[in-house]
């Protein structure tokens, strides 16, 4: 019998949630929620659906994953990347670590999902289609013309096209046309199906990732060999090119919490305090008054303060990039 393997991708730093999210403590491990961290919620969400767990993380955060999984009593396969090589390689490592006929359910570790029954139904549907040899992507019914997500154009379970993050006018057109889904970054497939397609479309990624995997030691990958792997997303490497792609249009509520705007919206939906003008404070109990401001988010940490207009929260990454350019310890 093949296993159903939950593959958790946990390599990002969440730069748009700086200063809460740092290299040493990325957003998926922040205990901002009543249920704990996003990583912990991801593990729990899939326990009844999968009988094995793999985590593909990096040398900066694998200990944080271990703390969560140990606290939940979960046995898992730990794959530790020496250097980030994007999602095509990360998923390839998981596929190499699995048996060829295992079904991999690949999820990011930093998403919020509401609607357990709808989620379970979607994943089970994806697993059945994966058994038939398809590569499944999960699409989210859009609730607004969002410019921060990629889109999937679809008809039934067929993918007509993948679209990059659109501008506002294009996003509004997608919503009006009604046959577009947000790209969730969640996938399901047999391990051998994925590797066959990766080898066909990106033979260099396949060969260099395999070489790095063959020299891994207890799941830890060699840095020199890893640096030879082209850094390519799984969307570009496989999803946009394979003829085996199918989509499951999901019914659950979803957010990637990729910005303070989406974090604000989620926290507010759970009863988090805002003032009469929609202003929110995160990270401090210090009395803070807002005069003449609306929809402003103030983020306190021990070493940094961020003031951001909710609608401009995608621009927080520019602050992170500037600090990174100057090798600031504020991002570590």
JSON list of N, CA, C and O in Angstrom, two decimals, residues 12-18 20-21 27-28 30 32-33 38 108-112 144 146-149 165 182-184 254-266 297 306 308 310-318 320:
[
{"chain": "A", "resi": 12, "resn": "UNK", "atom": "N", "xyz": [10.35, 29.79, 3.69]},
{"chain": "A", "resi": 12, "resn": "UNK", "atom": "CA", "xyz": [10.30, 31.24, 3.51]},
{"chain": "A", "resi": 12, "resn": "UNK", "atom": "C", "xyz": [10.56, 32.02, 4.79]},
{"chain": "A", "resi": 12, "resn": "UNK", "atom": "O", "xyz": [10.54, 31.46, 5.89]},
{"chain": "A", "resi": 13, "resn": "UNK", "atom": "N", "xyz": [10.79, 33.33, 4.63]},
{"chain": "A", "resi": 13, "resn": "UNK", "atom": "CA", "xyz": [11.04, 34.19, 5.80]},
{"chain": "A", "resi": 13, "resn": "UNK", "atom": "C", "xyz": [9.88, 35.14, 6.09]},
{"chain": "A", "resi": 13, "resn": "UNK", "atom": "O", "xyz": [9.85, 35.79, 7.12]},
{"chain": "A", "resi": 14, "resn": "UNK", "atom": "N", "xyz": [8.93, 35.27, 5.16]},
{"chain": "A", "resi": 14, "resn": "UNK", "atom": "CA", "xyz": [7.80, 36.17, 5.40]},
{"chain": "A", "resi": 14, "resn": "UNK", "atom": "C", "xyz": [8.21, 37.62, 5.48]},
{"chain": "A", "resi": 14, "resn": "UNK", "atom": "O", "xyz": [7.85, 38.34, 6.41]},
{"chain": "A", "resi": 15, "resn": "UNK", "atom": "N", "xyz": [8.95, 38.09, 4.46]},
{"chain": "A", "resi": 15, "resn": "UNK", "atom": "CA", "xyz": [9.52, 39.44, 4.51]},
{"chain": "A", "resi": 15, "resn": "UNK", "atom": "C", "xyz": [8.45, 40.53, 4.58]},
{"chain": "A", "resi": 15, "resn": "UNK", "atom": "O", "xyz": [8.70, 41.63, 5.09]},
{"chain": "A", "resi": 16, "resn": "UNK", "atom": "N", "xyz": [7.23, 40.27, 4.09]},
{"chain": "A", "resi": 16, "resn": "UNK", "atom": "CA", "xyz": [6.18, 41.29, 4.13]},
{"chain": "A", "resi": 16, "resn": "UNK", "atom": "C", "xyz": [5.57, 41.43, 5.53]},
{"chain": "A", "resi": 16, "resn": "UNK", "atom": "O", "xyz": [4.75, 42.31, 5.76]},
{"chain": "A", "resi": 17, "resn": "UNK", "atom": "N", "xyz": [5.94, 40.54, 6.44]},
{"chain": "A", "resi": 17, "resn": "UNK", "atom": "CA", "xyz": [5.48, 40.67, 7.82]},
{"chain": "A", "resi": 17, "resn": "UNK", "atom": "C", "xyz": [6.61, 41.10, 8.76]},
{"chain": "A", "resi": 17, "resn": "UNK", "atom": "O", "xyz": [6.54, 40.89, 9.97]},
{"chain": "A", "resi": 18, "resn": "UNK", "atom": "N", "xyz": [7.68, 41.69, 8.21]},
{"chain": "A", "resi": 18, "resn": "UNK", "atom": "CA", "xyz": [8.70, 42.30, 9.06]},
{"chain": "A", "resi": 18, "resn": "UNK", "atom": "C", "xyz": [8.06, 43.50, 9.76]},
{"chain": "A", "resi": 18, "resn": "UNK", "atom": "O", "xyz": [7.25, 44.19, 9.18]},
{"chain": "A", "resi": 20, "resn": "UNK", "atom": "N", "xyz": [7.73, 41.54, 12.60]},
{"chain": "A", "resi": 20, "resn": "UNK", "atom": "CA", "xyz": [7.33, 40.34, 13.36]},
{"chain": "A", "resi": 20, "resn": "UNK", "atom": "C", "xyz": [8.11, 39.14, 12.88]},
{"chain": "A", "resi": 20, "resn": "UNK", "atom": "O", "xyz": [8.62, 38.34, 13.66]},
{"chain": "A", "resi": 21, "resn": "UNK", "atom": "N", "xyz": [8.18, 38.98, 11.55]},
{"chain": "A", "resi": 21, "resn": "UNK", "atom": "CA", "xyz": [8.82, 37.82, 10.94]},
{"chain": "A", "resi": 21, "resn": "UNK", "atom": "C", "xyz": [10.29, 38.11, 10.66]},
{"chain": "A", "resi": 21, "resn": "UNK", "atom": "O", "xyz": [10.62, 39.13, 10.05]},
{"chain": "A", "resi": 27, "resn": "UNK", "atom": "N", "xyz": [7.30, 33.82, 9.81]},
{"chain": "A", "resi": 27, "resn": "UNK", "atom": "CA", "xyz": [5.90, 34.05, 10.18]},
{"chain": "A", "resi": 27, "resn": "UNK", "atom": "C", "xyz": [5.16, 32.76, 10.54]},
{"chain": "A", "resi": 27, "resn": "UNK", "atom": "O", "xyz": [4.26, 32.77, 11.37]},
{"chain": "A", "resi": 28, "resn": "UNK", "atom": "N", "xyz": [5.56, 31.62, 9.92]},
{"chain": "A", "resi": 28, "resn": "UNK", "atom": "CA", "xyz": [4.80, 30.38, 10.18]},
{"chain": "A", "resi": 28, "resn": "UNK", "atom": "C", "xyz": [4.97, 29.87, 11.61]},
{"chain": "A", "resi": 28, "resn": "UNK", "atom": "O", "xyz": [4.20, 29.03, 12.07]},
{"chain": "A", "resi": 30, "resn": "UNK", "atom": "N", "xyz": [5.22, 32.10, 14.33]},
{"chain": "A", "resi": 30, "resn": "UNK", "atom": "CA", "xyz": [4.79, 33.13, 15.27]},
{"chain": "A", "resi": 30, "resn": "UNK", "atom": "C", "xyz": [3.49, 32.70, 15.95]},
{"chain": "A", "resi": 30, "resn": "UNK", "atom": "O", "xyz": [2.53, 32.33, 15.30]},
{"chain": "A", "resi": 32, "resn": "UNK", "atom": "N", "xyz": [0.77, 34.02, 17.01]},
{"chain": "A", "resi": 32, "resn": "UNK", "atom": "CA", "xyz": [-0.10, 35.18, 16.96]},
{"chain": "A", "resi": 32, "resn": "UNK", "atom": "C", "xyz": [-1.57, 34.82, 17.12]},
{"chain": "A", "resi": 32, "resn": "UNK", "atom": "O", "xyz": [-2.42, 35.70, 17.24]},
{"chain": "A", "resi": 33, "resn": "UNK", "atom": "N", "xyz": [-1.87, 33.53, 17.13]},
{"chain": "A", "resi": 33, "resn": "UNK", "atom": "CA", "xyz": [-3.25, 33.10, 17.00]},
{"chain": "A", "resi": 33, "resn": "UNK", "atom": "C", "xyz": [-3.67, 32.27, 18.20]},
{"chain": "A", "resi": 33, "resn": "UNK", "atom": "O", "xyz": [-2.85, 31.64, 18.87]},
{"chain": "A", "resi": 38, "resn": "UNK", "atom": "N", "xyz": [0.92, 29.18, 12.69]},
{"chain": "A", "resi": 38, "resn": "UNK", "atom": "CA", "xyz": [0.44, 28.70, 11.39]},
{"chain": "A", "resi": 38, "resn": "UNK", "atom": "C", "xyz": [1.02, 27.33, 11.08]},
{"chain": "A", "resi": 38, "resn": "UNK", "atom": "O", "xyz": [0.33, 26.46, 10.52]},
{"chain": "A", "resi": 108, "resn": "UNK", "atom": "N", "xyz": [2.13, 24.73, 1.74]},
{"chain": "A", "resi": 108, "resn": "UNK", "atom": "CA", "xyz": [2.93, 25.69, 2.49]},
{"chain": "A", "resi": 108, "resn": "UNK", "atom": "C", "xyz": [2.59, 25.56, 3.98]},
{"chain": "A", "resi": 108, "resn": "UNK", "atom": "O", "xyz": [1.57, 24.97, 4.35]},
{"chain": "A", "resi": 109, "resn": "UNK", "atom": "N", "xyz": [3.42, 26.15, 4.82]},
{"chain": "A", "resi": 109, "resn": "UNK", "atom": "CA", "xyz": [3.23, 26.03, 6.28]},
{"chain": "A", "resi": 109, "resn": "UNK", "atom": "C", "xyz": [2.67, 27.30, 6.90]},
{"chain": "A", "resi": 109, "resn": "UNK", "atom": "O", "xyz": [2.54, 27.38, 8.12]},
{"chain": "A", "resi": 110, "resn": "UNK", "atom": "N", "xyz": [2.30, 28.28, 6.06]},
{"chain": "A", "resi": 110, "resn": "UNK", "atom": "CA", "xyz": [1.97, 29.59, 6.61]},
{"chain": "A", "resi": 110, "resn": "UNK", "atom": "C", "xyz": [0.63, 30.13, 6.12]},
{"chain": "A", "resi": 110, "resn": "UNK", "atom": "O", "xyz": [0.43, 31.33, 6.01]},
{"chain": "A", "resi": 111, "resn": "UNK", "atom": "N", "xyz": [-0.31, 29.21, 5.83]},
{"chain": "A", "resi": 111, "resn": "UNK", "atom": "CA", "xyz": [-1.63, 29.64, 5.36]},
{"chain": "A", "resi": 111, "resn": "UNK", "atom": "C", "xyz": [-2.69, 29.44, 6.44]},
{"chain": "A", "resi": 111, "resn": "UNK", "atom": "O", "xyz": [-2.58, 28.54, 7.26]},
{"chain": "A", "resi": 112, "resn": "UNK", "atom": "N", "xyz": [-3.72, 30.28, 6.39]},
{"chain": "A", "resi": 112, "resn": "UNK", "atom": "CA", "xyz": [-4.89, 30.12, 7.25]},
{"chain": "A", "resi": 112, "resn": "UNK", "atom": "C", "xyz": [-6.01, 29.53, 6.40]},
{"chain": "A", "resi": 112, "resn": "UNK", "atom": "O", "xyz": [-6.28, 30.02, 5.29]},
{"chain": "A", "resi": 144, "resn": "UNK", "atom": "N", "xyz": [-12.34, 38.71, -3.96]},
{"chain": "A", "resi": 144, "resn": "UNK", "atom": "CA", "xyz": [-12.08, 40.12, -4.30]},
{"chain": "A", "resi": 144, "resn": "UNK", "atom": "C", "xyz": [-11.04, 40.15, -5.42]},
{"chain": "A", "resi": 144, "resn": "UNK", "atom": "O", "xyz": [-10.33, 39.15, -5.64]},
{"chain": "A", "resi": 146, "resn": "UNK", "atom": "N", "xyz": [-7.86, 40.52, -6.11]},
{"chain": "A", "resi": 146, "resn": "UNK", "atom": "CA", "xyz": [-6.59, 40.56, -5.37]},
{"chain": "A", "resi": 146, "resn": "UNK", "atom": "C", "xyz": [-5.41, 40.62, -6.34]},
{"chain": "A", "resi": 146, "resn": "UNK", "atom": "O", "xyz": [-5.31, 39.81, -7.27]},
{"chain": "A", "resi": 147, "resn": "UNK", "atom": "N", "xyz": [-4.51, 41.60, -6.13]},
{"chain": "A", "resi": 147, "resn": "UNK", "atom": "CA", "xyz": [-3.32, 41.71, -6.99]},
{"chain": "A", "resi": 147, "resn": "UNK", "atom": "C", "xyz": [-2.10, 41.00, -6.41]},
{"chain": "A", "resi": 147, "resn": "UNK", "atom": "O", "xyz": [-1.06, 40.94, -7.07]},
{"chain": "A", "resi": 148, "resn": "UNK", "atom": "N", "xyz": [-2.24, 40.45, -5.21]},
{"chain": "A", "resi": 148, "resn": "UNK", "atom": "CA", "xyz": [-1.09, 39.81, -4.56]},
{"chain": "A", "resi": 148, "resn": "UNK", "atom": "C", "xyz": [-0.99, 38.31, -4.81]},
{"chain": "A", "resi": 148, "resn": "UNK", "atom": "O", "xyz": [-0.05, 37.67, -4.34]},
{"chain": "A", "resi": 149, "resn": "UNK", "atom": "N", "xyz": [-1.96, 37.73, -5.55]},
{"chain": "A", "resi": 149, "resn": "UNK", "atom": "CA", "xyz": [-1.96, 36.29, -5.80]},
{"chain": "A", "resi": 149, "resn": "UNK", "atom": "C", "xyz": [-1.87, 36.00, -7.29]},
{"chain": "A", "resi": 149, "resn": "UNK", "atom": "O", "xyz": [-2.32, 36.80, -8.13]},
{"chain": "A", "resi": 165, "resn": "UNK", "atom": "N", "xyz": [0.71, 37.42, -10.92]},
{"chain": "A", "resi": 165, "resn": "UNK", "atom": "CA", "xyz": [-0.01, 38.43, -10.14]},
{"chain": "A", "resi": 165, "resn": "UNK", "atom": "C", "xyz": [-0.40, 39.59, -11.05]},
{"chain": "A", "resi": 165, "resn": "UNK", "atom": "O", "xyz": [0.45, 40.20, -11.69]},
{"chain": "A", "resi": 182, "resn": "UNK", "atom": "N", "xyz": [-7.82, 31.74, -7.34]},
{"chain": "A", "resi": 182, "resn": "UNK", "atom": "CA", "xyz": [-6.51, 32.07, -6.80]},
{"chain": "A", "resi": 182, "resn": "UNK", "atom": "C", "xyz": [-5.65, 30.81, -6.75]},
{"chain": "A", "resi": 182, "resn": "UNK", "atom": "O", "xyz": [-6.14, 29.71, -6.46]},
{"chain": "A", "resi": 183, "resn": "UNK", "atom": "N", "xyz": [-4.38, 30.97, -7.04]},
{"chain": "A", "resi": 183, "resn": "UNK", "atom": "CA", "xyz": [-3.44, 29.85, -6.99]},
{"chain": "A", "resi": 183, "resn": "UNK", "atom": "C", "xyz": [-2.96, 29.69, -5.53]},
{"chain": "A", "resi": 183, "resn": "UNK", "atom": "O", "xyz": [-2.28, 30.54, -5.00]},
{"chain": "A", "resi": 184, "resn": "UNK", "atom": "N", "xyz": [-3.34, 28.58, -4.90]},
{"chain": "A", "resi": 184, "resn": "UNK", "atom": "CA", "xyz": [-3.08, 28.40, -3.47]},
{"chain": "A", "resi": 184, "resn": "UNK", "atom": "C", "xyz": [-1.65, 27.96, -3.16]},
{"chain": "A", "resi": 184, "resn": "UNK", "atom": "O", "xyz": [-1.22, 28.04, -2.01]},
{"chain": "A", "resi": 254, "resn": "UNK", "atom": "N", "xyz": [-9.62, 30.82, 2.67]},
{"chain": "A", "resi": 254, "resn": "UNK", "atom": "CA", "xyz": [-8.17, 30.68, 2.60]},
{"chain": "A", "resi": 254, "resn": "UNK", "atom": "C", "xyz": [-7.50, 32.05, 2.59]},
{"chain": "A", "resi": 254, "resn": "UNK", "atom": "O", "xyz": [-8.01, 33.00, 2.00]},
{"chain": "A", "resi": 255, "resn": "UNK", "atom": "N", "xyz": [-6.37, 32.14, 3.26]},
{"chain": "A", "resi": 255, "resn": "UNK", "atom": "CA", "xyz": [-5.51, 33.32, 3.15]},
{"chain": "A", "resi": 255, "resn": "UNK", "atom": "C", "xyz": [-4.08, 32.87, 3.32]},
{"chain": "A", "resi": 255, "resn": "UNK", "atom": "O", "xyz": [-3.77, 32.01, 4.15]},
{"chain": "A", "resi": 256, "resn": "UNK", "atom": "N", "xyz": [-3.18, 33.46, 2.54]},
{"chain": "A", "resi": 256, "resn": "UNK", "atom": "CA", "xyz": [-1.76, 33.12, 2.72]},
{"chain": "A", "resi": 256, "resn": "UNK", "atom": "C", "xyz": [-1.09, 34.03, 3.76]},
{"chain": "A", "resi": 256, "resn": "UNK", "atom": "O", "xyz": [0.10, 33.89, 4.02]},
{"chain": "A", "resi": 257, "resn": "UNK", "atom": "N", "xyz": [-1.87, 34.94, 4.36]},
{"chain": "A", "resi": 257, "resn": "UNK", "atom": "CA", "xyz": [-1.32, 35.89, 5.35]},
{"chain": "A", "resi": 257, "resn": "UNK", "atom": "C", "xyz": [0.01, 36.46, 4.86]},
{"chain": "A", "resi": 257, "resn": "UNK", "atom": "O", "xyz": [0.98, 36.55, 5.59]},
{"chain": "A", "resi": 258, "resn": "UNK", "atom": "N", "xyz": [0.00, 36.85, 3.59]},
{"chain": "A", "resi": 258, "resn": "UNK", "atom": "CA", "xyz": [1.24, 37.33, 2.97]},
{"chain": "A", "resi": 258, "resn": "UNK", "atom": "C", "xyz": [1.51, 38.80, 3.16]},
{"chain": "A", "resi": 258, "resn": "UNK", "atom": "O", "xyz": [2.47, 39.32, 2.61]},
{"chain": "A", "resi": 259, "resn": "UNK", "atom": "N", "xyz": [0.67, 39.48, 3.93]},
{"chain": "A", "resi": 259, "resn": "UNK", "atom": "CA", "xyz": [0.87, 40.91, 4.17]},
{"chain": "A", "resi": 259, "resn": "UNK", "atom": "C", "xyz": [0.18, 41.29, 5.46]},
{"chain": "A", "resi": 259, "resn": "UNK", "atom": "O", "xyz": [-0.65, 40.53, 5.99]},
{"chain": "A", "resi": 260, "resn": "UNK", "atom": "N", "xyz": [0.48, 42.49, 5.96]},
{"chain": "A", "resi": 260, "resn": "UNK", "atom": "CA", "xyz": [-0.21, 42.96, 7.15]},
{"chain": "A", "resi": 260, "resn": "UNK", "atom": "C", "xyz": [-1.68, 43.22, 6.87]},
{"chain": "A", "resi": 260, "resn": "UNK", "atom": "O", "xyz": [-2.51, 43.15, 7.78]},
{"chain": "A", "resi": 261, "resn": "UNK", "atom": "N", "xyz": [-2.03, 43.52, 5.63]},
{"chain": "A", "resi": 261, "resn": "UNK", "atom": "CA", "xyz": [-3.45, 43.69, 5.30]},
{"chain": "A", "resi": 261, "resn": "UNK", "atom": "C", "xyz": [-4.22, 42.39, 5.51]},
{"chain": "A", "resi": 261, "resn": "UNK", "atom": "O", "xyz": [-5.29, 42.38, 6.13]},
{"chain": "A", "resi": 262, "resn": "UNK", "atom": "N", "xyz": [-3.67, 41.27, 5.02]},
{"chain": "A", "resi": 262, "resn": "UNK", "atom": "CA", "xyz": [-4.37, 40.00, 5.19]},
{"chain": "A", "resi": 262, "resn": "UNK", "atom": "C", "xyz": [-4.34, 39.54, 6.65]},
{"chain": "A", "resi": 262, "resn": "UNK", "atom": "O", "xyz": [-5.31, 38.97, 7.15]},
{"chain": "A", "resi": 263, "resn": "UNK", "atom": "N", "xyz": [-3.23, 39.83, 7.37]},
{"chain": "A", "resi": 263, "resn": "UNK", "atom": "CA", "xyz": [-3.17, 39.51, 8.79]},
{"chain": "A", "resi": 263, "resn": "UNK", "atom": "C", "xyz": [-4.20, 40.34, 9.56]},
{"chain": "A", "resi": 263, "resn": "UNK", "atom": "O", "xyz": [-4.92, 39.82, 10.43]},
{"chain": "A", "resi": 264, "resn": "UNK", "atom": "N", "xyz": [-4.29, 41.63, 9.24]},
{"chain": "A", "resi": 264, "resn": "UNK", "atom": "CA", "xyz": [-5.27, 42.54, 9.84]},
{"chain": "A", "resi": 264, "resn": "UNK", "atom": "C", "xyz": [-6.68, 41.99, 9.64]},
{"chain": "A", "resi": 264, "resn": "UNK", "atom": "O", "xyz": [-7.47, 41.90, 10.58]},
{"chain": "A", "resi": 265, "resn": "UNK", "atom": "N", "xyz": [-7.01, 41.63, 8.39]},
{"chain": "A", "resi": 265, "resn": "UNK", "atom": "CA", "xyz": [-8.37, 41.14, 8.09]},
{"chain": "A", "resi": 265, "resn": "UNK", "atom": "C", "xyz": [-8.68, 39.87, 8.87]},
{"chain": "A", "resi": 265, "resn": "UNK", "atom": "O", "xyz": [-9.79, 39.71, 9.39]},
{"chain": "A", "resi": 266, "resn": "UNK", "atom": "N", "xyz": [-7.69, 38.98, 8.96]},
{"chain": "A", "resi": 266, "resn": "UNK", "atom": "CA", "xyz": [-7.93, 37.73, 9.69]},
{"chain": "A", "resi": 266, "resn": "UNK", "atom": "C", "xyz": [-8.09, 38.00, 11.19]},
{"chain": "A", "resi": 266, "resn": "UNK", "atom": "O", "xyz": [-9.03, 37.50, 11.82]},
{"chain": "A", "resi": 297, "resn": "UNK", "atom": "N", "xyz": [-1.86, 50.33, 10.78]},
{"chain": "A", "resi": 297, "resn": "UNK", "atom": "CA", "xyz": [-1.38, 49.22, 11.61]},
{"chain": "A", "resi": 297, "resn": "UNK", "atom": "C", "xyz": [-0.05, 49.64, 12.23]},
{"chain": "A", "resi": 297, "resn": "UNK", "atom": "O", "xyz": [0.85, 50.08, 11.51]},
{"chain": "A", "resi": 306, "resn": "UNK", "atom": "N", "xyz": [6.97, 49.62, 13.30]},
{"chain": "A", "resi": 306, "resn": "UNK", "atom": "CA", "xyz": [6.49, 49.79, 11.93]},
{"chain": "A", "resi": 306, "resn": "UNK", "atom": "C", "xyz": [5.12, 50.46, 11.95]},
{"chain": "A", "resi": 306, "resn": "UNK", "atom": "O", "xyz": [4.23, 50.03, 12.69]},
{"chain": "A", "resi": 308, "resn": "UNK", "atom": "N", "xyz": [2.19, 51.33, 9.20]},
{"chain": "A", "resi": 308, "resn": "UNK", "atom": "CA", "xyz": [1.85, 51.05, 7.81]},
{"chain": "A", "resi": 308, "resn": "UNK", "atom": "C", "xyz": [0.36, 51.27, 7.57]},
{"chain": "A", "resi": 308, "resn": "UNK", "atom": "O", "xyz": [-0.48, 50.86, 8.38]},
{"chain": "A", "resi": 310, "resn": "UNK", "atom": "N", "xyz": [-2.90, 50.22, 5.95]},
{"chain": "A", "resi": 310, "resn": "UNK", "atom": "CA", "xyz": [-3.31, 48.85, 5.62]},
{"chain": "A", "resi": 310, "resn": "UNK", "atom": "C", "xyz": [-3.21, 48.57, 4.12]},
{"chain": "A", "resi": 310, "resn": "UNK", "atom": "O", "xyz": [-2.71, 47.53, 3.70]},
{"chain": "A", "resi": 311, "resn": "UNK", "atom": "N", "xyz": [-3.68, 49.50, 3.30]},
{"chain": "A", "resi": 311, "resn": "UNK", "atom": "CA", "xyz": [-3.72, 49.27, 1.86]},
{"chain": "A", "resi": 311, "resn": "UNK", "atom": "C", "xyz": [-2.33, 49.28, 1.22]},
{"chain": "A", "resi": 311, "resn": "UNK", "atom": "O", "xyz": [-2.17, 48.87, 0.07]},
{"chain": "A", "resi": 312, "resn": "UNK", "atom": "N", "xyz": [-1.31, 49.74, 1.95]},
{"chain": "A", "resi": 312, "resn": "UNK", "atom": "CA", "xyz": [0.06, 49.81, 1.42]},
{"chain": "A", "resi": 312, "resn": "UNK", "atom": "C", "xyz": [0.94, 48.70, 1.98]},
{"chain": "A", "resi": 312, "resn": "UNK", "atom": "O", "xyz": [2.16, 48.74, 1.87]},
{"chain": "A", "resi": 313, "resn": "UNK", "atom": "N", "xyz": [0.33, 47.69, 2.59]},
{"chain": "A", "resi": 313, "resn": "UNK", "atom": "CA", "xyz": [1.13, 46.72, 3.35]},
{"chain": "A", "resi": 313, "resn": "UNK", "atom": "C", "xyz": [2.02, 45.85, 2.46]},
{"chain": "A", "resi": 313, "resn": "UNK", "atom": "O", "xyz": [3.00, 45.29, 2.95]},
{"chain": "A", "resi": 314, "resn": "UNK", "atom": "N", "xyz": [1.70, 45.72, 1.17]},
{"chain": "A", "resi": 314, "resn": "UNK", "atom": "CA", "xyz": [2.61, 44.96, 0.29]},
{"chain": "A", "resi": 314, "resn": "UNK", "atom": "C", "xyz": [3.99, 45.62, 0.21]},
{"chain": "A", "resi": 314, "resn": "UNK", "atom": "O", "xyz": [4.98, 44.96, -0.10]},
{"chain": "A", "resi": 315, "resn": "UNK", "atom": "N", "xyz": [4.05, 46.93, 0.48]},
{"chain": "A", "resi": 315, "resn": "UNK", "atom": "CA", "xyz": [5.31, 47.67, 0.36]},
{"chain": "A", "resi": 315, "resn": "UNK", "atom": "C", "xyz": [6.26, 47.44, 1.53]},
{"chain": "A", "resi": 315, "resn": "UNK", "atom": "O", "xyz": [7.40, 47.92, 1.50]},
{"chain": "A", "resi": 316, "resn": "UNK", "atom": "N", "xyz": [5.81, 46.72, 2.56]},
{"chain": "A", "resi": 316, "resn": "UNK", "atom": "CA", "xyz": [6.70, 46.44, 3.70]},
{"chain": "A", "resi": 316, "resn": "UNK", "atom": "C", "xyz": [7.93, 45.66, 3.24]},
{"chain": "A", "resi": 316, "resn": "UNK", "atom": "O", "xyz": [9.03, 45.82, 3.78]},
{"chain": "A", "resi": 317, "resn": "UNK", "atom": "N", "xyz": [7.77, 44.87, 2.19]},
{"chain": "A", "resi": 317, "resn": "UNK", "atom": "CA", "xyz": [8.91, 44.11, 1.68]},
{"chain": "A", "resi": 317, "resn": "UNK", "atom": "C", "xyz": [10.06, 45.04, 1.24]},
{"chain": "A", "resi": 317, "resn": "UNK", "atom": "O", "xyz": [11.23, 44.66, 1.31]},
{"chain": "A", "resi": 318, "resn": "UNK", "atom": "N", "xyz": [9.71, 46.26, 0.81]},
{"chain": "A", "resi": 318, "resn": "UNK", "atom": "CA", "xyz": [10.75, 47.21, 0.41]},
{"chain": "A", "resi": 318, "resn": "UNK", "atom": "C", "xyz": [11.63, 47.58, 1.59]},
{"chain": "A", "resi": 318, "resn": "UNK", "atom": "O", "xyz": [12.85, 47.76, 1.45]},
{"chain": "A", "resi": 320, "resn": "UNK", "atom": "N", "xyz": [12.17, 45.61, 4.20]},
{"chain": "A", "resi": 320, "resn": "UNK", "atom": "CA", "xyz": [12.98, 44.41, 4.43]},
{"chain": "A", "resi": 320, "resn": "UNK", "atom": "C", "xyz": [14.16, 44.35, 3.45]},
{"chain": "A", "resi": 320, "resn": "UNK", "atom": "O", "xyz": [15.30, 44.09, 3.84]}
]
